[in-house]
Amino acid sequence: MEQEFWHQRWAENQIGFHRDSVHPMLMRYWSTLCPMPDETVLVPLCGKSIDLNWLAEKHEHVIGVELSDIAVRAFFSENLYTPQVHRAPSGHTHYCFDELELISGDFFTARLSPTSLIYDRAALVAMPPSMRDQYVHRVRDLLAPGGRLLLITLFYPQADDNPPFSIDTSIVEEVFSGLDIRLLETQTEPEGDRGEQVWLIKANA
């Protein structure tokens, strides 16, 4: 989507994708990544997710990247955190508080180092098909050798061109081909044609 689309969604508080509780699939399956406390966690397109808090309780450094500065500032305000703020030469703004570092700006141009752990709950599903390969290429570049990705996707009969986008099994297997891909769980709603899936994806060592 165009960046202006997301800026407008946050400006108008049209954020139905935001959860008020930690995602249960994160809590249930994070341990399958065999995460160590000193391993940095990267959360692309993090919004103001409280999943960040949950991860920060378990890791020494959690980096979230979010296009909307409104979302980043809301995260710190709603959690009553007072971050240190600095602007990087890239134009991105970094907000830091204890274990948390939120970077406000474009995920594709942020200066990031490869990391061992990535958590994607709402990023891949936010990418239109025209940007999907670009996003996955960026994630694969940022996954260190032996790194692990916990990916949560949605599937449903999509009738329009608006996010979140339906991501079925074949898409995940195609875009992450060459990596170790494991489907951990599928939760299907009663109607049977929509639900969530959680994946463990490992980079080659």
Short mmCIF file of N, CA and C in Angstrom, two decimals, residues 2 5 8 28 44-46 55 60-61 77 85-86 93 130 141 145 168 173 189:
data_model
loop_
_atom_site.label_atom_id
_atom_site.label_comp_id
_atom_site.label_asym_id
_atom_site.label_seq_id
_atom_site.Cartn_x
_atom_site.Cartn_y
_atom_site.Cartn_z
N GLU A 2 0.34 2.34 -0.48
CA GLU A 2 1.05 3.61 -0.39
C GLU A 2 1.21 4.00 1.08
N PHE A 5 -1.62 5.76 2.85
CA PHE A 5 -2.74 4.95 3.30
C PHE A 5 -2.62 4.66 4.79
N GLN A 8 -2.82 7.74 7.07
CA GLN A 8 -4.20 8.17 7.23
C GLN A 8 -4.95 7.26 8.20
N ARG A 28 2.08 -18.96 22.90
CA ARG A 28 2.08 -20.42 22.82
C ARG A 28 3.31 -20.96 22.09
N PRO A 44 8.88 -6.19 12.55
CA PRO A 44 8.54 -5.26 11.46
C PRO A 44 7.10 -4.78 11.56
N LEU A 45 6.86 -3.52 11.17
CA LEU A 45 5.52 -2.94 11.13
C LEU A 45 4.79 -3.21 12.44
N CYS A 46 5.40 -2.79 13.53
CA CYS A 46 4.95 -3.19 14.87
C CYS A 46 3.73 -2.43 15.37
N LEU A 55 7.57 -9.41 24.66
CA LEU A 55 8.89 -9.81 24.18
C LEU A 55 10.00 -9.15 24.99
N GLU A 60 16.74 -8.90 25.96
CA GLU A 60 17.47 -7.71 26.35
C GLU A 60 17.31 -6.58 25.34
N HIS A 61 16.92 -6.91 24.11
CA HIS A 61 16.78 -5.86 23.09
C HIS A 61 15.68 -6.27 22.11
N SER A 77 3.22 6.50 25.13
CA SER A 77 2.26 7.24 25.95
C SER A 77 1.32 6.30 26.70
N VAL A 85 14.88 10.00 22.67
CA VAL A 85 14.55 10.13 21.26
C VAL A 85 15.74 10.74 20.52
N HIS A 86 16.12 10.11 19.41
CA HIS A 86 17.13 10.73 18.56
C HIS A 86 16.82 10.43 17.10
N THR A 93 13.48 8.13 13.14
CA THR A 93 13.53 8.57 14.53
C THR A 93 13.52 7.36 15.43
N SER A 130 1.83 -6.78 -4.83
CA SER A 130 2.88 -6.09 -5.58
C SER A 130 4.11 -5.79 -4.73
N ASP A 141 16.92 -11.03 4.19
CA ASP A 141 18.21 -10.38 4.36
C ASP A 141 18.52 -10.09 5.82
N PRO A 145 22.19 -15.97 9.78
CA PRO A 145 22.34 -17.41 9.59
C PRO A 145 21.88 -18.17 10.84
N ASP A 168 -2.30 -17.75 1.98
CA ASP A 168 -2.51 -19.18 2.17
C ASP A 168 -1.19 -19.93 2.23
N GLU A 173 4.92 -20.99 1.43
CA GLU A 173 5.90 -21.96 0.95
C GLU A 173 6.66 -21.43 -0.26
N GLU A 189 -12.03 -20.75 11.71
CA GLU A 189 -13.30 -20.30 12.26
C GLU A 189 -14.42 -21.24 11.83
#
